[in-house]
Coordinates of C-alpha atoms and ligand atoms in Angstrom, one line a residue:
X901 CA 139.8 87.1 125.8
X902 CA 138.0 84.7 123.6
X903 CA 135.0 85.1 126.2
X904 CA 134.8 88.4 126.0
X905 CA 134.7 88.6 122.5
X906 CA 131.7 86.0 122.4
X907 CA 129.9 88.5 124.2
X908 CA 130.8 91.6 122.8
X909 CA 129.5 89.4 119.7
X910 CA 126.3 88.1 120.9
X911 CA 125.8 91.6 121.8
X912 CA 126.1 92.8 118.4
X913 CA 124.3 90.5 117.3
X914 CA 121.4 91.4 119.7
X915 CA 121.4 94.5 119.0
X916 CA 121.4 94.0 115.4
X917 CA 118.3 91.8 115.9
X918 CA 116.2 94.5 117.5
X919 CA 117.0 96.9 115.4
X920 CA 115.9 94.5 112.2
X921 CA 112.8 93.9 114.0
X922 CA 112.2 97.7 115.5
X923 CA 112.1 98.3 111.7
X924 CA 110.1 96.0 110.7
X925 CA 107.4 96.7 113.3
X926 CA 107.6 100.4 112.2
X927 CA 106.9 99.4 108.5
X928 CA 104.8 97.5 109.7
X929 CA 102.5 100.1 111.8
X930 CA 103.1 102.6 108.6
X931 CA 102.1 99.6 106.2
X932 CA 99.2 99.8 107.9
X933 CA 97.8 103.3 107.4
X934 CA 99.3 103.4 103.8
X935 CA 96.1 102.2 102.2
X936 CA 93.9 105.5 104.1
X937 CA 96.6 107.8 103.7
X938 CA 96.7 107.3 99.7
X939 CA 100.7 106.2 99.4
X940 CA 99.6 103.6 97.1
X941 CA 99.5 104.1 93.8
X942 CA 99.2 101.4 90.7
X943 CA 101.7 101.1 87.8
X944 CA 100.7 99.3 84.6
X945 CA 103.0 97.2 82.5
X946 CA 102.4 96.2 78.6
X947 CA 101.7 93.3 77.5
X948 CA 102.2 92.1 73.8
X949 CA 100.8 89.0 71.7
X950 CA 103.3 87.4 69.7
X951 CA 104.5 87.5 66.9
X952 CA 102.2 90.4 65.7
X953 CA 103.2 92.5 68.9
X954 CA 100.1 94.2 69.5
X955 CA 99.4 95.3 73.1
X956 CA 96.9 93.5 74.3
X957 CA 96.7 94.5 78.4
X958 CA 98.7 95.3 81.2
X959 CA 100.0 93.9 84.8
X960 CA 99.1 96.1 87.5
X961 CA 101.7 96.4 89.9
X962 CA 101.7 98.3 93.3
X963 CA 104.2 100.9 94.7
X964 CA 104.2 102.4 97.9
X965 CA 105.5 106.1 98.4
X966 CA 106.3 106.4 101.5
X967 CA 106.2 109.9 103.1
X968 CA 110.0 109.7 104.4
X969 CA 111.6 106.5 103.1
X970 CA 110.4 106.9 99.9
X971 CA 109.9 104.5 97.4
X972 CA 109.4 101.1 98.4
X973 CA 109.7 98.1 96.8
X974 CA 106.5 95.3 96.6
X975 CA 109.3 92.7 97.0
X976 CA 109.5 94.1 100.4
X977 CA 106.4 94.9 101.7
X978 CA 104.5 92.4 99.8
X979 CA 105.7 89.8 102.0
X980 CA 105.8 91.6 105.1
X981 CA 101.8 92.4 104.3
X982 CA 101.2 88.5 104.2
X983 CA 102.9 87.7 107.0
X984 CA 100.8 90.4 109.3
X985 CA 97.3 89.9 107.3
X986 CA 97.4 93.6 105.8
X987 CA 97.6 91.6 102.3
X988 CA 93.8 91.3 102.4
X989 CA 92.8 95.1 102.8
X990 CA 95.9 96.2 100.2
X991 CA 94.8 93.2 97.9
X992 CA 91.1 94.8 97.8
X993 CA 92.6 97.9 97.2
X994 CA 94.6 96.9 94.3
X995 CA 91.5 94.9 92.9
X996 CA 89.2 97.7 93.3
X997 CA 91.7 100.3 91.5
X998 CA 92.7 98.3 89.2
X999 CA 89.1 97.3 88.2
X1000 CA 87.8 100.8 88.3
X1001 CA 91.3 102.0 85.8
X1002 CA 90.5 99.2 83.8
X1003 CA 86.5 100.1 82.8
X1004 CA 87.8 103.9 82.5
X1005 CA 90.2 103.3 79.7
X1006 CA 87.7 100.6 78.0
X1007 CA 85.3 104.1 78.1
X1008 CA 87.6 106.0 76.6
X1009 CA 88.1 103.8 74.0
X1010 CA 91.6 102.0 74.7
X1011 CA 91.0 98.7 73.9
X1012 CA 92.3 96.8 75.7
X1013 CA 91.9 93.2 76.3
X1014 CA 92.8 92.2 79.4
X1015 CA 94.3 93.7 82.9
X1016 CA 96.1 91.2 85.1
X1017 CA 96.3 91.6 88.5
X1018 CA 98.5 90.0 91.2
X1019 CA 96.9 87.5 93.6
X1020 CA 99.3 85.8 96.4
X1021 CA 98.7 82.6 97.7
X1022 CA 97.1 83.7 100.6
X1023 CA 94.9 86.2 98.9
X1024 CA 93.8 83.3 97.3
X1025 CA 93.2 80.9 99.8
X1026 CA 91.2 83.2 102.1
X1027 CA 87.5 81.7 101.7
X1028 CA 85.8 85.2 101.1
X1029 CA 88.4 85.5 97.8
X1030 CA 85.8 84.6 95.0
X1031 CA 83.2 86.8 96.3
X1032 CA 85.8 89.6 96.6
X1033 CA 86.2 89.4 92.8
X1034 CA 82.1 89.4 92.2
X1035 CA 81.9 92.0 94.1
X1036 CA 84.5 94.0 93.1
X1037 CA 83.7 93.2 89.3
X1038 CA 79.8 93.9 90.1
X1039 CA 80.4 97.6 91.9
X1040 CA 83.1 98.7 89.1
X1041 CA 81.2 97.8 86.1
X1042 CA 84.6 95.8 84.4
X1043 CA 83.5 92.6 82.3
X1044 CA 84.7 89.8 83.9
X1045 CA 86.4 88.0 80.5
X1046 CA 88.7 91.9 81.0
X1047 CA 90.0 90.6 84.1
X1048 CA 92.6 88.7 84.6
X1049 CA 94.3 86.8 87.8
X1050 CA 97.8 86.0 88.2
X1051 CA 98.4 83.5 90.9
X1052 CA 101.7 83.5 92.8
X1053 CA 101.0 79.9 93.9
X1054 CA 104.0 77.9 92.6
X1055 CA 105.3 77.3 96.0
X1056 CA 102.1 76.0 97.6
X1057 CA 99.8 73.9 99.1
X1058 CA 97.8 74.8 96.5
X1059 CA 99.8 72.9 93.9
X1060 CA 100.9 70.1 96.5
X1061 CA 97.1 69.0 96.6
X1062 CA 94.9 71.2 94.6
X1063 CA 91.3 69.7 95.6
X1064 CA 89.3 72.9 96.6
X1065 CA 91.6 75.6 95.0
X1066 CA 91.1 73.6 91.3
X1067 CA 86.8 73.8 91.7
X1068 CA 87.7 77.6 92.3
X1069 CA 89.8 78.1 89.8
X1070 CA 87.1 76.3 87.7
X1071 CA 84.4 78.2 88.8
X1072 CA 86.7 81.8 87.9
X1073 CA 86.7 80.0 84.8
X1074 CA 83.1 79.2 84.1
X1075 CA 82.1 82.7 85.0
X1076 CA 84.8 83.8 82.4
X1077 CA 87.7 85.6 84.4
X1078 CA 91.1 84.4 83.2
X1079 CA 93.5 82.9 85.3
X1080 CA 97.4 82.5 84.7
X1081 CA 100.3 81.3 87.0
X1082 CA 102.9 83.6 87.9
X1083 CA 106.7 83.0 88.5
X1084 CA 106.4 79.3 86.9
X1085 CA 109.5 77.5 87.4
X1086 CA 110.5 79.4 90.8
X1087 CA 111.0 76.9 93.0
X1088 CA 109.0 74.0 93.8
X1089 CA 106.0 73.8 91.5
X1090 CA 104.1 70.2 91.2
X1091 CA 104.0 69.1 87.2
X1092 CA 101.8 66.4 88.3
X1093 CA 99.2 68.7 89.5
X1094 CA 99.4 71.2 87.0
X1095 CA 97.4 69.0 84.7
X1096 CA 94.4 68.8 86.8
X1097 CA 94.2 72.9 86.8
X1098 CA 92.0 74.8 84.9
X1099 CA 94.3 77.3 84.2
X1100 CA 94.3 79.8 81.0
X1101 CA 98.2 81.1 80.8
X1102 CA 101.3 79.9 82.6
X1103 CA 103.8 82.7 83.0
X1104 CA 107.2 81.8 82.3
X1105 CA 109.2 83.3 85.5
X1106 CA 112.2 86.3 84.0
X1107 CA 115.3 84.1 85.8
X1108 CA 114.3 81.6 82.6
X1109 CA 113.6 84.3 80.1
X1110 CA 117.4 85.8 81.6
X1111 CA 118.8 82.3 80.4
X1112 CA 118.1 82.9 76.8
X1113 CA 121.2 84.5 75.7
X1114 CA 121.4 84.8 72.1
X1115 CA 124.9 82.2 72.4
X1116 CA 123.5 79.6 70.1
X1117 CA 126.6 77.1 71.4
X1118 CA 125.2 77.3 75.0
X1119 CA 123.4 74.1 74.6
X1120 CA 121.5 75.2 77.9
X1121 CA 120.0 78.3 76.1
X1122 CA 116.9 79.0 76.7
X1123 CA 115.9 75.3 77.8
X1124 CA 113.3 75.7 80.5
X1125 CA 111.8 78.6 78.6
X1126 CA 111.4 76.5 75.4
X1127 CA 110.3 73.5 77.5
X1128 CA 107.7 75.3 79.4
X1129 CA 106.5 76.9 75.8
X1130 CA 106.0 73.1 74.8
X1131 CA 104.6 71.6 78.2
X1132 CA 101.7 74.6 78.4
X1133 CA 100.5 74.1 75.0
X1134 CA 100.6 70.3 75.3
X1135 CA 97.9 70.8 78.3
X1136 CA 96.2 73.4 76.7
X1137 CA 97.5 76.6 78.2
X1138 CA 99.0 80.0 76.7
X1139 CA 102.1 80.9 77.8
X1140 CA 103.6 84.4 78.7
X1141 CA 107.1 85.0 79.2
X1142 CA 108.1 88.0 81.7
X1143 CA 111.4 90.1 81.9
X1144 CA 112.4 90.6 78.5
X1145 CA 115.0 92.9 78.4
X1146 CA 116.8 92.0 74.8
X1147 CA 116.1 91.2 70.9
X1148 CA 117.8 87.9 71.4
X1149 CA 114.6 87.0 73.9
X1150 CA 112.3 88.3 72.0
X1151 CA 113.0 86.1 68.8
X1152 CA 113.9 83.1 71.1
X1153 CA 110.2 83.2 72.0
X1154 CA 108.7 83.6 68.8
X1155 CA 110.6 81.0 67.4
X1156 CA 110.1 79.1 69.9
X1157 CA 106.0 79.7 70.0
X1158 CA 105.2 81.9 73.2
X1159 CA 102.0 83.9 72.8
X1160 CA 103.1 86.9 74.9
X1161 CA 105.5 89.1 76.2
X1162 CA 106.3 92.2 78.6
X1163 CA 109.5 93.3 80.2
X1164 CA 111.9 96.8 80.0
X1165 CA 112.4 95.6 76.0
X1166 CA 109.4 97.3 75.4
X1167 CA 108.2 99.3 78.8
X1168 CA 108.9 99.6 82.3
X1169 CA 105.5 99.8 84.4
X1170 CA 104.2 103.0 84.6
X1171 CA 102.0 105.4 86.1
X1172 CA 98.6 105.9 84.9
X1173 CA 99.5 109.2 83.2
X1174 CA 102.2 108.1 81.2
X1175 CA 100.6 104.8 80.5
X1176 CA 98.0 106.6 78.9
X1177 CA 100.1 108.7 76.5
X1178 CA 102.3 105.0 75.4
X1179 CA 98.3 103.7 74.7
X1180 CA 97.7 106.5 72.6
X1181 CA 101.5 106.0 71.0
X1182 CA 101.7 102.9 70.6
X1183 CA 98.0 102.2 68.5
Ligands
LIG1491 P1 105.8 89.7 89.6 O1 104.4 89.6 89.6 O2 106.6 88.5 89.1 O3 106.1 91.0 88.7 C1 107.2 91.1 87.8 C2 108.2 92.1 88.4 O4 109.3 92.2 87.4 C3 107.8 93.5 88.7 O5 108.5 94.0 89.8 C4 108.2 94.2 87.4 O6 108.3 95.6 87.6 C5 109.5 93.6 87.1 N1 109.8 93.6 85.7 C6 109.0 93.7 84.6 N2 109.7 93.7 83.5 C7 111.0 93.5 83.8 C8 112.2 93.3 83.0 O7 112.3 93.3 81.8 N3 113.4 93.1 83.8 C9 113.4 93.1 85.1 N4 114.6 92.9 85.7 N5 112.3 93.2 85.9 C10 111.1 93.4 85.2 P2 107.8 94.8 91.0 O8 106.8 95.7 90.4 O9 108.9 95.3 91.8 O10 107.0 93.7 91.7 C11 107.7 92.6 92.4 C12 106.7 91.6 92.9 O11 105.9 92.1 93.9 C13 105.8 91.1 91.8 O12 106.4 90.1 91.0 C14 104.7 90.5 92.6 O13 105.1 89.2 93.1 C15 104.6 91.5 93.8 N6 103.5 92.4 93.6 C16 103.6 93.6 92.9 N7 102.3 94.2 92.9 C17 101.5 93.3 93.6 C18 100.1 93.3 93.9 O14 99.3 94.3 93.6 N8 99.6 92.3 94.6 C19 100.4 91.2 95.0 N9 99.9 90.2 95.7 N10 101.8 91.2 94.7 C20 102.3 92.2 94.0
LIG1492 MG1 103.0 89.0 88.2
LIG1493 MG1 103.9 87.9 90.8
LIG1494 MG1 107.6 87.0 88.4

């Protein structure tokens, strides 16, 4: 009996496999054509200077409409496009877009500072990636000191032992593109290192921003965000805290000296349209 039952289990769990991985190939193979058949679109988030709250820029953020499964998250295929090497075409495609959306609006007037745009690590790390952004900046017409990266590299080799990706962060620098890093304080990220990097913004990652909780006898309240507020000003950088959802966060962080926000306390990311019309709202 109890043989049996192992293989009826190993079976199930066989099956199970291929099915995860059948699905996986077929997003895959769709991932694949979702850049030619136009089921990418870009969203744009607000993002406010503190403590005068005017909207300074926006974090461009991919979706992917897929013709029968619908909407799907980046979460998802984000990784999924990394692991299979699609992240460099969709990467272009995003930098392009967002490039090309960001000098149209500075045309028509909006003016906005900055648009930050999400690099992963291995975006960054391909050798072709700086004169991806020259070349992208150079065809759509945005000034660089508009563009901003935000580098999802906390986890990395990069930080372990910076060496080449620090004299290309300085050289983003020099020719005036901002660069912040994304997620800070998701898991492993080297202190030690983060000295030696030019960076301009660290962003504070939402799980710490979730930890503020307005319970002023939680003597854990807020901690890492208030520490990481003090630790990027002490090496120079600005600091930007994502995923505020309440008022309690939002005078936390002024209080406590962060220079911007964004988050669903004051808008979700949105599609170009309706970006456009909270723009025209909002100033
Ligand atoms: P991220 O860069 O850390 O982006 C922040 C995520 O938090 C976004 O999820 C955003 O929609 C969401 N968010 C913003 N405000 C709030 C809030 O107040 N509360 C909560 N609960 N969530 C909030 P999204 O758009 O689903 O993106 C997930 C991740 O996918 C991004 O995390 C980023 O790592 C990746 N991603 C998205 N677009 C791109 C892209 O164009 N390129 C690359 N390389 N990665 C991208
Ligand atoms: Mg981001
Ligand atoms: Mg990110
Ligand atoms: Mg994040």
């Amino acid at each position: 009996f109890a043989k049996s039952e192992g293989g009826d289990g190993f079976r199930f769990f066989s099956a199970e496999m291929n099915r995860h991985a059948h699905e996986r190939m077929d997003l895959e193979n769709q991932l694949h054509f979702a850049v030619e058949n136009q089921q990418f679109e870009l969203y744009y988030q607000p993002q406010f200077s503190l403590p005068d709250l005017h909207l300074i820029g926006a974090e461009v953020l991919l979706r992917w409409q897929h013709p029968e499964k619908g909407f799907i998250s980046p979460a998802v295929f984000i990784p999924l496009s990394e692991e299979t090497n699609q992240i460099y075409k969709i990467g272009e495609w995003v930098l392009e877009h967002a490039c090309e959306q960001g000098v149209s609006w500075i045309r028509e007037g909006f003016p906005l500072k900055r648009i930050s745009v999400n690099v992963s690590a291995k975006q960054f790390q391909n050798k072709h990636f700086s004169e991806l952004v020259a070349s992208v900046l150079a065809k759509t017409g945005l000034p660089r000191e508009k563009l901003e990266l935000e580098l999802e590299i906390t986890e990395t080799a990069v930080m372990t032992s910076p060496g080449d990706a620090g004299a290309l962060l300085q050289s983003f620098r020099e020719g005036g593109i901002m660069v912040a890093l994304d997620d800070f304080g998701q898991g492993y990220s080297s202190l030690g290192q983060l000295k030696n990097l030019p960076l301009d913004r660290l962003k504070i990652d939402a799980a710490f921003v979730r930890d503020i909780s307005g319970d002023m006898h939680d003597k854990n309240n807020g901690a890492i965000a208030a520490a990481t507020i003090g630790l990027a000003h002490n090496l120079g950088f600005q600091v930007i805290a994502e995923g505020v959802e309440t008022q309690e966060q939002l005078a936390f962080l002024i209080a406590h000296g962060c220079d911007e926000v964004q988050g669903f306390y004051f808008a979700k990311p949105m599609p170009k349209r309706e970006f456009e019309k909270y723009l025209r709202d909002w100033l």
